[in-house]
mmCIF file of C-alpha atoms and ligand atoms in Angstrom:
data_model
loop_
_atom_site.group_PDB
_atom_site.id
_atom_site.type_symbol
_atom_site.label_atom_id
_atom_site.label_comp_id
_atom_site.label_asym_id
_atom_site.label_seq_id
_atom_site.Cartn_x
_atom_site.Cartn_y
_atom_site.Cartn_z
ATOM 1 C CA MET A 1 -5.479 3.642 -15.097
ATOM 2 C CA LEU A 2 -2.077 5.389 -15.776
ATOM 3 C CA VAL A 3 -2.476 6.771 -11.674
ATOM 4 C CA THR A 4 -0.042 9.810 -12.685
ATOM 5 C CA GLN A 5 -2.555 11.333 -13.946
ATOM 6 C CA GLN A 6 -4.744 10.844 -11.827
ATOM 7 C CA ARG A 7 -4.062 13.741 -9.219
ATOM 8 C CA VAL A 8 -6.800 13.237 -6.967
ATOM 9 C CA LEU A 9 -5.291 9.857 -5.813
ATOM 10 C CA ARG A 10 -2.080 11.952 -4.731
ATOM 11 C CA ARG A 11 -5.688 13.327 -1.512
ATOM 12 C CA PHE A 12 -5.246 9.377 -0.133
ATOM 13 C CA TRP A 13 -2.722 8.350 1.847
ATOM 14 C CA HIS A 14 -0.436 5.238 1.093
ATOM 15 C CA ALA A 15 1.977 2.762 3.013
ATOM 16 C CA VAL A 16 5.255 4.394 1.844
ATOM 17 C CA ILE A 17 8.954 3.157 4.852
ATOM 18 C CA PRO A 18 8.530 1.395 7.191
ATOM 19 C CA MET A 19 9.164 3.979 10.410
ATOM 20 C CA SER A 20 12.906 0.979 10.398
ATOM 21 C CA HIS A 21 13.878 1.781 7.956
ATOM 22 C CA LEU A 22 14.446 5.641 9.058
ATOM 23 C CA ALA A 23 16.413 4.654 11.841
ATOM 24 C CA ASP A 24 19.405 5.737 10.644
ATOM 25 C CA GLY A 25 18.811 8.494 8.474
ATOM 26 C CA PRO A 26 17.173 9.765 5.357
ATOM 27 C CA LYS A 27 15.653 8.221 2.943
ATOM 28 C CA PRO A 28 13.630 8.632 -0.640
ATOM 29 C CA PHE A 29 10.886 7.393 -2.162
ATOM 30 C CA THR A 30 8.084 7.365 -5.607
ATOM 31 C CA LEU A 31 5.397 8.926 -4.874
ATOM 32 C CA LEU A 32 2.998 8.413 -7.930
ATOM 33 C CA GLY A 33 6.086 9.959 -9.832
ATOM 34 C CA GLU A 34 6.504 12.461 -7.125
ATOM 35 C CA ARG A 35 10.510 11.853 -5.426
ATOM 36 C CA ILE A 36 9.151 12.619 -1.865
ATOM 37 C CA VAL A 37 12.715 12.436 1.025
ATOM 38 C CA LEU A 38 11.227 10.210 4.647
ATOM 39 C CA TRP A 39 12.893 11.474 7.742
ATOM 40 C CA LYS A 40 12.550 10.689 11.461
ATOM 41 C CA ASP A 41 12.052 14.728 13.473
ATOM 42 C CA ASP A 42 12.440 15.153 16.738
ATOM 43 C CA SER A 43 9.649 14.010 18.314
ATOM 44 C CA GLY A 44 10.575 9.911 16.452
ATOM 45 C CA ALA A 45 7.487 11.260 14.120
ATOM 46 C CA PRO A 46 8.160 10.957 9.937
ATOM 47 C CA ALA A 47 8.620 13.834 7.964
ATOM 48 C CA ALA A 48 7.824 14.102 4.198
ATOM 49 C CA VAL A 49 9.068 16.814 1.893
ATOM 50 C CA ARG A 50 10.013 17.602 -1.781
ATOM 51 C CA ASP A 51 13.168 15.329 -2.900
ATOM 52 C CA ARG A 52 15.452 18.095 -4.214
ATOM 53 C CA CYS A 53 17.184 20.667 -2.223
ATOM 54 C CA CYS A 54 15.537 24.563 -3.669
ATOM 55 C CA HIS A 55 18.644 26.022 -3.542
ATOM 56 C CA ARG A 56 20.275 23.814 -6.319
ATOM 57 C CA THR A 57 18.355 20.928 -6.637
ATOM 58 C CA ALA A 58 20.497 18.667 -4.752
ATOM 59 C CA ARG A 59 18.331 15.229 -3.562
ATOM 60 C CA LEU A 60 17.310 16.031 0.775
ATOM 61 C CA SER A 61 17.859 12.550 0.703
ATOM 62 C CA LYS A 62 21.341 12.771 -0.463
ATOM 63 C CA GLY A 63 21.965 14.665 3.200
ATOM 64 C CA TRP A 64 20.667 13.959 7.209
ATOM 65 C CA VAL A 65 19.451 14.643 9.892
ATOM 66 C CA THR A 66 20.231 17.389 12.150
ATOM 67 C CA ASN A 67 17.968 17.941 15.959
ATOM 68 C CA GLY A 68 14.453 16.835 13.460
ATOM 69 C CA GLU A 69 15.573 18.803 10.301
ATOM 70 C CA ILE A 70 16.796 17.383 7.518
ATOM 71 C CA VAL A 71 20.223 19.392 6.783
ATOM 72 C CA CYS A 72 20.857 19.344 2.933
ATOM 73 C CA GLY A 73 24.400 17.761 1.281
ATOM 74 C CA TYR A 74 25.505 19.667 -1.195
ATOM 75 C CA HIS A 75 25.853 23.287 0.932
ATOM 76 C CA GLY A 76 24.340 22.334 4.447
ATOM 77 C CA TRP A 77 20.185 24.287 3.234
ATOM 78 C CA THR A 78 18.180 22.660 6.190
ATOM 79 C CA TYR A 79 14.848 22.776 6.022
ATOM 80 C CA ASP A 80 11.673 21.723 8.997
ATOM 81 C CA ARG A 81 9.667 19.116 8.843
ATOM 82 C CA THR A 82 6.971 21.917 6.651
ATOM 83 C CA GLY A 83 9.553 22.519 4.835
ATOM 84 C CA ARG A 84 10.420 25.534 5.947
ATOM 85 C CA CYS A 85 13.990 26.287 5.286
ATOM 86 C CA THR A 86 15.527 27.147 9.843
ATOM 87 C CA ARG A 87 19.497 27.655 8.171
ATOM 88 C CA VAL A 88 21.686 28.834 5.411
ATOM 89 C CA PRO A 89 24.950 28.382 6.679
ATOM 90 C CA GLN A 90 26.806 30.141 4.604
ATOM 91 C CA ALA A 91 24.168 33.544 5.958
ATOM 92 C CA ALA A 92 25.059 32.188 9.243
ATOM 93 C CA ASP A 93 25.243 35.064 10.776
ATOM 94 C CA GLN A 94 21.725 36.064 9.410
ATOM 95 C CA ALA A 95 18.523 36.383 10.675
ATOM 96 C CA SER A 96 16.495 33.382 10.232
ATOM 97 C CA PRO A 97 15.876 32.623 6.189
ATOM 98 C CA THR A 98 12.725 33.418 5.499
ATOM 99 C CA GLY A 99 10.287 32.489 2.598
ATOM 100 C CA ILE A 100 13.029 30.143 1.034
ATOM 101 C CA CYS A 101 10.849 26.661 0.947
ATOM 102 C CA VAL A 102 10.260 23.523 -0.654
ATOM 103 C CA SER A 103 6.699 21.826 -0.493
ATOM 104 C CA SER A 104 5.577 18.792 2.033
ATOM 105 C CA TYR A 105 3.727 16.871 2.735
ATOM 106 C CA HIS A 106 1.400 15.144 5.059
ATOM 107 C CA CYS A 107 2.797 12.208 6.817
ATOM 108 C CA GLU A 108 1.613 10.305 9.564
ATOM 109 C CA GLU A 109 2.363 7.100 11.768
ATOM 110 C CA ARG A 110 -0.115 3.780 11.454
ATOM 111 C CA TYR A 111 1.019 0.438 12.237
ATOM 112 C CA GLY A 112 4.937 0.535 11.878
ATOM 113 C CA TYR A 113 4.575 2.480 8.642
ATOM 114 C CA ALA A 114 5.297 6.255 7.549
ATOM 115 C CA TRP A 115 1.332 6.980 5.346
ATOM 116 C CA VAL A 116 1.687 10.033 2.901
ATOM 117 C CA CYS A 117 -1.022 12.217 1.516
ATOM 118 C CA LEU A 118 0.176 14.046 -0.984
ATOM 119 C CA ASP A 119 -2.245 16.612 -1.013
ATOM 120 C CA SER A 120 -5.117 17.594 1.200
ATOM 121 C CA PRO A 121 -7.068 14.123 2.240
ATOM 122 C CA LEU A 122 -9.901 13.182 1.191
ATOM 123 C CA THR A 123 -10.106 10.762 3.356
ATOM 124 C CA GLY A 124 -7.974 9.276 6.798
ATOM 125 C CA ILE A 125 -5.728 5.790 6.842
ATOM 126 C CA PRO A 126 -8.025 3.097 7.242
ATOM 127 C CA ASP A 127 -8.517 2.348 10.769
ATOM 128 C CA PHE A 128 -7.815 -1.766 11.212
ATOM 129 C CA PRO A 129 -9.003 -2.453 15.181
ATOM 130 C CA GLU A 130 -7.108 -5.491 15.195
ATOM 131 C CA ALA A 131 -3.746 -3.249 15.645
ATOM 132 C CA ARG A 132 -5.116 -2.406 19.267
ATOM 133 C CA ASP A 133 -6.931 -6.259 20.706
ATOM 134 C CA PRO A 134 -4.675 -8.319 22.180
ATOM 135 C CA VAL A 135 -5.292 -11.145 20.520
ATOM 136 C CA PHE A 136 -4.040 -10.187 17.501
ATOM 137 C CA ARG A 137 -0.028 -9.794 16.652
ATOM 138 C CA GLN A 138 1.204 -7.860 13.757
ATOM 139 C CA ILE A 139 3.814 -9.546 11.780
ATOM 140 C CA ASP A 140 5.454 -7.283 8.988
ATOM 141 C CA GLU A 141 5.772 -9.568 5.922
ATOM 142 C CA PHE A 142 6.521 -7.787 2.702
ATOM 143 C CA TYR A 143 8.454 -4.176 1.355
ATOM 144 C CA GLU A 144 8.916 -5.257 -2.767
ATOM 145 C CA LEU A 145 9.139 -2.776 -5.153
ATOM 146 C CA TRP A 146 6.250 -4.568 -8.134
ATOM 147 C CA GLN A 147 6.293 -4.239 -11.615
ATOM 148 C CA CYS A 148 2.502 -3.753 -11.929
ATOM 149 C CA GLY A 149 -0.442 -1.214 -12.254
ATOM 150 C CA ALA A 150 -1.766 -0.655 -8.251
ATOM 151 C CA LEU A 151 -5.269 -1.378 -9.254
ATOM 152 C CA ARG A 152 -4.074 -5.117 -11.107
ATOM 153 C CA LEU A 153 -2.694 -6.066 -7.672
ATOM 154 C CA MET A 154 -5.827 -4.842 -6.376
ATOM 155 C CA GLU A 155 -8.152 -6.657 -7.880
ATOM 156 C CA ASN A 156 -6.813 -9.641 -8.379
ATOM 157 C CA SER A 157 -7.121 -9.606 -4.332
ATOM 158 C CA PHE A 158 -11.126 -10.300 -5.278
ATOM 159 C CA ASP A 159 -11.002 -12.777 -8.110
ATOM 160 C CA ASN A 160 -11.624 -15.620 -6.728
ATOM 161 C CA ALA A 161 -11.188 -17.433 -10.620
ATOM 162 C CA HIS A 162 -7.114 -17.812 -10.217
ATOM 163 C CA PHE A 163 -6.985 -19.510 -7.573
ATOM 164 C CA SER A 164 -6.820 -22.384 -9.240
ATOM 165 C CA PHE A 165 -5.010 -21.599 -12.118
ATOM 166 C CA VAL A 166 -1.799 -19.127 -10.093
ATOM 167 C CA HIS A 167 -1.889 -20.948 -6.904
ATOM 168 C CA GLN A 168 -2.417 -24.504 -8.120
ATOM 169 C CA ASN A 169 0.761 -25.304 -6.605
ATOM 170 C CA SER A 170 -0.722 -23.930 -3.261
ATOM 171 C CA PHE A 171 -3.526 -23.765 -1.951
ATOM 172 C CA GLY A 172 -5.474 -23.948 -4.902
ATOM 173 C CA LYS A 173 -8.467 -26.713 -6.182
ATOM 174 C CA ALA A 174 -6.901 -27.380 -9.519
ATOM 175 C CA ASN A 175 -10.362 -29.086 -10.427
ATOM 176 C CA HIS A 176 -12.691 -26.415 -9.176
ATOM 177 C CA PRO A 177 -12.570 -23.523 -11.545
ATOM 178 C CA LYS A 178 -15.203 -22.059 -10.263
ATOM 179 C CA PRO A 179 -15.566 -19.289 -8.054
ATOM 180 C CA SER A 180 -17.938 -19.903 -4.752
ATOM 181 C CA SER A 181 -20.395 -16.899 -4.915
ATOM 182 C CA ALA A 182 -19.978 -13.955 -3.387
ATOM 183 C CA GLU A 183 -21.488 -11.001 -1.509
ATOM 184 C CA ILE A 184 -20.607 -7.260 -2.199
ATOM 185 C CA ILE A 185 -21.467 -5.161 0.043
ATOM 186 C CA PRO A 186 -19.914 -1.253 -0.086
ATOM 187 C CA PHE A 187 -19.372 1.812 2.189
ATOM 188 C CA GLU A 188 -18.174 4.939 1.455
ATOM 189 C CA ASP A 189 -15.062 5.014 1.882
ATOM 190 C CA GLY A 190 -15.087 1.143 -0.679
ATOM 191 C CA PHE A 191 -16.935 -1.971 -0.005
ATOM 192 C CA HIS A 192 -16.591 -5.513 2.070
ATOM 193 C CA PHE A 193 -16.676 -8.664 0.001
ATOM 194 C CA HIS A 194 -17.961 -12.184 1.943
ATOM 195 C CA THR A 195 -16.500 -15.303 0.519
ATOM 196 C CA VAL A 196 -16.427 -19.214 1.458
ATOM 197 C CA VAL A 197 -13.971 -21.271 -0.347
ATOM 198 C CA PRO A 198 -12.621 -24.722 0.540
ATOM 199 C CA VAL A 199 -8.859 -24.656 0.076
ATOM 200 C CA LYS A 200 -6.223 -28.091 -0.381
ATOM 201 C CA ASN A 201 -3.559 -27.509 2.741
ATOM 202 C CA PRO A 202 -0.869 -29.495 1.549
ATOM 203 C CA GLU A 203 1.987 -31.149 3.697
ATOM 204 C CA GLY A 204 4.933 -27.870 3.303
ATOM 205 C CA LEU A 205 2.700 -25.269 4.302
ATOM 206 C CA ARG A 206 1.014 -26.638 7.269
ATOM 207 C CA LYS A 207 3.037 -25.033 9.769
ATOM 208 C CA ALA A 208 2.174 -21.646 8.566
ATOM 209 C CA LEU A 209 -1.906 -22.753 9.175
ATOM 210 C CA GLY A 210 -1.395 -24.726 12.325
ATOM 211 C CA THR A 211 -3.305 -27.779 11.216
ATOM 212 C CA GLU A 212 -1.891 -31.351 9.197
ATOM 213 C CA GLU A 213 -5.203 -31.233 7.680
ATOM 214 C CA ALA A 214 -5.213 -32.064 4.104
ATOM 215 C CA GLU A 215 -7.437 -29.820 2.530
ATOM 216 C CA THR A 216 -9.913 -26.662 4.882
ATOM 217 C CA VAL A 217 -11.581 -23.840 4.742
ATOM 218 C CA ARG A 218 -11.258 -20.027 4.044
ATOM 219 C CA THR A 219 -14.270 -17.421 5.037
ATOM 220 C CA MET A 220 -13.278 -14.477 3.597
ATOM 221 C CA SER A 221 -13.720 -11.556 4.639
ATOM 222 C CA ASN A 222 -12.429 -9.116 2.398
ATOM 223 C CA THR A 223 -12.664 -5.100 2.215
ATOM 224 C CA TRP A 224 -11.168 -2.901 -0.046
ATOM 225 C CA TRP A 225 -10.490 0.546 0.622
ATOM 226 C CA ILE A 226 -9.938 3.512 -2.541
ATOM 227 C CA PRO A 227 -7.621 3.375 -3.897
ATOM 228 C CA PHE A 228 -5.398 0.731 -3.248
ATOM 229 C CA ILE A 229 -5.258 -0.139 0.271
ATOM 230 C CA ARG A 230 -7.307 -4.084 0.771
ATOM 231 C CA LYS A 231 -7.764 -5.776 3.570
ATOM 232 C CA LEU A 232 -8.193 -10.088 3.739
ATOM 233 C CA ARG A 233 -9.971 -12.041 7.164
ATOM 234 C CA ILE A 234 -9.551 -15.054 6.512
ATOM 235 C CA ALA A 235 -11.110 -17.012 9.123
ATOM 236 C CA TYR A 236 -10.320 -21.313 9.554
ATOM 237 C CA PRO A 237 -12.485 -23.939 11.198
ATOM 238 C CA HIS A 238 -9.374 -24.575 13.770
ATOM 239 C CA GLY A 239 -9.617 -20.833 14.940
ATOM 240 C CA LEU A 240 -7.576 -19.375 13.858
ATOM 241 C CA VAL A 241 -8.209 -16.051 11.657
ATOM 242 C CA HIS A 242 -4.937 -14.690 10.073
ATOM 243 C CA THR A 243 -6.037 -11.380 8.893
ATOM 244 C CA ILE A 244 -3.771 -9.953 5.607
ATOM 245 C CA VAL A 245 -3.296 -6.149 5.009
ATOM 246 C CA THR A 246 -1.719 -4.911 1.572
ATOM 247 C CA CYS A 247 -1.145 -1.445 0.125
ATOM 248 C CA ALA A 248 -0.592 -1.283 -3.639
ATOM 249 C CA THR A 249 1.051 2.066 -3.088
ATOM 250 C CA PRO A 250 2.402 3.466 -6.620
ATOM 251 C CA ILE A 251 5.288 4.785 -7.140
ATOM 252 C CA ASP A 252 4.578 6.135 -10.769
ATOM 253 C CA ASP A 253 2.640 4.070 -13.622
ATOM 254 C CA HIS A 254 4.477 0.875 -14.065
ATOM 255 C CA SER A 255 5.211 0.219 -10.459
ATOM 256 C CA ILE A 256 4.051 -0.146 -7.205
ATOM 257 C CA GLN A 257 5.505 -1.102 -3.645
ATOM 258 C CA VAL A 258 3.826 -3.933 -1.910
ATOM 259 C CA VAL A 259 3.451 -3.523 1.518
ATOM 260 C CA GLN A 260 2.242 -5.753 3.197
ATOM 261 C CA PHE A 261 1.535 -7.679 6.709
ATOM 262 C CA VAL A 262 -0.301 -9.691 8.965
ATOM 263 C CA PHE A 263 -2.172 -10.135 11.633
ATOM 264 C CA ARG A 264 -2.977 -12.967 13.631
ATOM 265 C CA ASN A 265 -4.901 -14.743 16.524
ATOM 266 C CA ASP A 266 -2.746 -17.285 17.484
ATOM 267 C CA THR A 267 0.861 -16.377 18.716
ATOM 268 C CA GLU A 268 4.951 -17.076 18.125
ATOM 269 C CA GLU A 269 4.798 -20.642 20.759
ATOM 270 C CA GLN A 270 2.408 -21.893 17.901
ATOM 271 C CA VAL A 271 3.597 -21.164 15.207
ATOM 272 C CA LYS A 272 6.161 -19.076 14.357
ATOM 273 C CA ALA A 273 6.503 -16.088 12.300
ATOM 274 C CA GLU A 274 8.967 -17.723 9.325
ATOM 275 C CA ASP A 275 6.866 -19.952 8.996
ATOM 276 C CA VAL A 276 4.504 -17.476 8.237
ATOM 277 C CA ILE A 277 5.763 -15.425 6.312
ATOM 278 C CA ALA A 278 7.129 -18.169 3.832
ATOM 279 C CA PHE A 279 3.887 -19.490 3.072
ATOM 280 C CA ASP A 280 2.315 -15.742 2.351
ATOM 281 C CA ARG A 281 5.960 -15.966 0.097
ATOM 282 C CA VAL A 282 5.121 -18.456 -1.905
ATOM 283 C CA VAL A 283 1.093 -17.569 -2.668
ATOM 284 C CA THR A 284 2.461 -13.656 -3.250
ATOM 285 C CA ALA A 285 4.913 -15.884 -5.148
ATOM 286 C CA GLU A 286 2.648 -16.685 -7.774
ATOM 287 C CA ASP A 287 0.503 -13.775 -7.709
ATOM 288 C CA ARG A 288 3.870 -10.980 -8.240
ATOM 289 C CA GLY A 289 4.402 -13.804 -10.641
ATOM 290 C CA ILE A 290 1.468 -13.637 -13.291
ATOM 291 C CA LEU A 291 0.458 -10.083 -11.911
ATOM 292 C CA GLU A 292 4.091 -9.014 -13.106
ATOM 293 C CA ALA A 293 3.233 -10.281 -16.812
ATOM 294 C CA THR A 294 -0.260 -8.129 -17.226
ATOM 295 C CA ASP A 295 0.043 -5.313 -18.880
ATOM 296 C CA ALA A 296 0.642 -2.336 -15.766
ATOM 297 C CA ASP A 297 -1.688 0.257 -17.741
ATOM 298 C CA THR A 298 -5.084 -0.834 -16.486
ATOM 299 C CA PRO A 299 -7.740 -0.101 -18.552
ATOM 300 C CA ILE A 300 -10.468 1.815 -16.784
ATOM 301 C CA ASP A 301 -12.700 2.086 -19.772
ATOM 302 C CA LEU A 302 -15.904 0.188 -18.859
ATOM 303 C CA SER A 303 -16.487 -0.330 -21.895
ATOM 304 C CA ARG A 304 -13.773 -3.146 -22.959
ATOM 305 C CA ARG A 305 -16.406 -5.247 -21.310
ATOM 306 C CA ALA A 306 -13.506 -8.288 -21.926
ATOM 307 C CA GLU A 307 -11.806 -7.886 -18.920
ATOM 308 C CA MET A 308 -15.215 -8.050 -17.300
ATOM 309 C CA HIS A 309 -17.279 -10.929 -18.363
ATOM 310 C CA MET A 310 -17.176 -13.388 -15.531
ATOM 311 C CA ALA A 311 -19.350 -12.853 -13.076
ATOM 312 C CA SER A 312 -15.879 -13.121 -10.285
ATOM 313 C CA ASP A 313 -15.153 -10.185 -12.338
ATOM 314 C CA ARG A 314 -17.287 -8.224 -10.735
ATOM 315 C CA PRO A 315 -15.466 -7.003 -7.688
ATOM 316 C CA GLY A 316 -12.267 -5.240 -10.487
ATOM 317 C CA LEU A 317 -15.526 -4.023 -11.960
ATOM 318 C CA ILE A 318 -17.262 -2.126 -8.891
ATOM 319 C CA MET A 319 -13.638 -0.383 -8.283
ATOM 320 C CA ARG A 320 -12.964 0.778 -12.293
ATOM 321 C CA GLN A 321 -16.918 2.763 -10.872
ATOM 322 C CA ARG A 322 -16.014 3.960 -7.703
ATOM 323 C CA LEU A 323 -12.575 5.080 -9.285
ATOM 324 C CA MET A 324 -14.346 6.540 -11.971
ATOM 325 C CA GLU A 325 -16.578 8.703 -10.078
ATOM 326 C CA LEU A 326 -13.611 9.381 -8.360
ATOM 327 C CA PHE A 327 -12.296 10.842 -11.142
ATOM 328 C CA GLU A 328 -15.200 12.556 -13.081
ATOM 329 C CA LYS A 329 -15.680 14.221 -9.341
ATOM 330 C CA HIS A 330 -12.597 15.769 -9.304
ATOM 331 C CA GLY A 331 -11.183 15.786 -12.283
ATOM 332 C CA GLU A 332 -10.922 19.362 -12.805
ATOM 333 C CA THR A 333 -8.969 19.458 -9.046
ATOM 334 C CA GLU A 334 -5.735 22.227 -9.735
ATOM 335 C CA VAL A 335 -2.769 21.262 -7.332
ATOM 336 C CA CYS A 336 -0.565 23.663 -6.653
ATOM 337 C CA HIS A 337 3.281 23.764 -5.711
ATOM 338 C CA PRO A 338 4.244 26.920 -4.427
ATOM 339 C CA ALA A 339 7.716 27.886 -6.614
ATOM 340 C CA PRO A 340 10.996 26.949 -4.476
ATOM 341 C CA VAL A 341 12.069 30.478 -4.324
ATOM 342 C CA ALA A 342 15.477 31.197 -5.023
ATOM 343 C CA GLY A 343 17.727 31.355 -2.222
HETATM 344 S S1 FES B 401 21.981 23.031 -3.436
HETATM 345 FE FE1 FES B 401 21.382 22.119 -1.189
HETATM 346 S S2 FES B 401 22.392 23.698 -0.529
HETATM 347 FE FE2 FES B 401 22.682 23.635 -1.861
HETATM 348 FE FE1 FE2 B 402 -3.587 -14.677 -5.291
#
């Protein structure tokens, strides 16, 4: 699946950048092949417009922010969060420029990240109740560029057949290759997936779980939101709930920005955030190693049965079916970008 060829993906929210990265000025990002620039407006809210000045095409991300508006670093033309040009310094004695604009995008802060939707949103940003539950703390884990397709990371997140292989040096039990049975419950924007998996708890990784047991059990409730967000709630017998949010934010057809944070019902005194991150880094690096060795052009052709012959491939199959339905329904969607108006 080439994400840039499916225009409807522009109508979903994607986690793009930690708000903390915007503290020292505008930052560029490429989302679904579109170059955008993000900054903080005068209220502290994130803003996003096309990263291309409509004067002489300079990247606005090379500029700076003044009074919550972005200033082009080439000749100083200034734009507000709607993309409207508010100032042309070379004609500052004239009335405000009219009709000069760059494309702007829906942009909101949630969970400490700037989220962007390039066109009119079809759904909202997924709600994670843990974020407002005082029992949970949030730990920001990874903000990494991976060379793989977004759908590959999503299907991997629901593929219980890989634990005994990809994760055999961490939590996977090499002698238990047959995945546990799972229940899948669809809802409008995705599906829930429930399963129970016995896992290893190797010595070097026990700190992160806060238990010394050599083996334990994961009761997993995993949720997929169309197209590229999942939340994996893992409950352990000793009471720990480790909930991982992973966004495979599509940069282009072959690369993603992995945005991952967790919610935990323990405290920093019980388990240090750095130990939590160290554990998930080991596991995530194992996934990354194999996913970057897959074909990023994920086939969405449902007739290609070789990719879905096992019961554990069913979540991936359902993802593709749901995406196919989406693409068919919105296949003719025409997205209009206002042409830049010459100054
Ligand atoms: S290119 Fe941006 S102000 Fe000239
Ligand atoms: Fe994995």
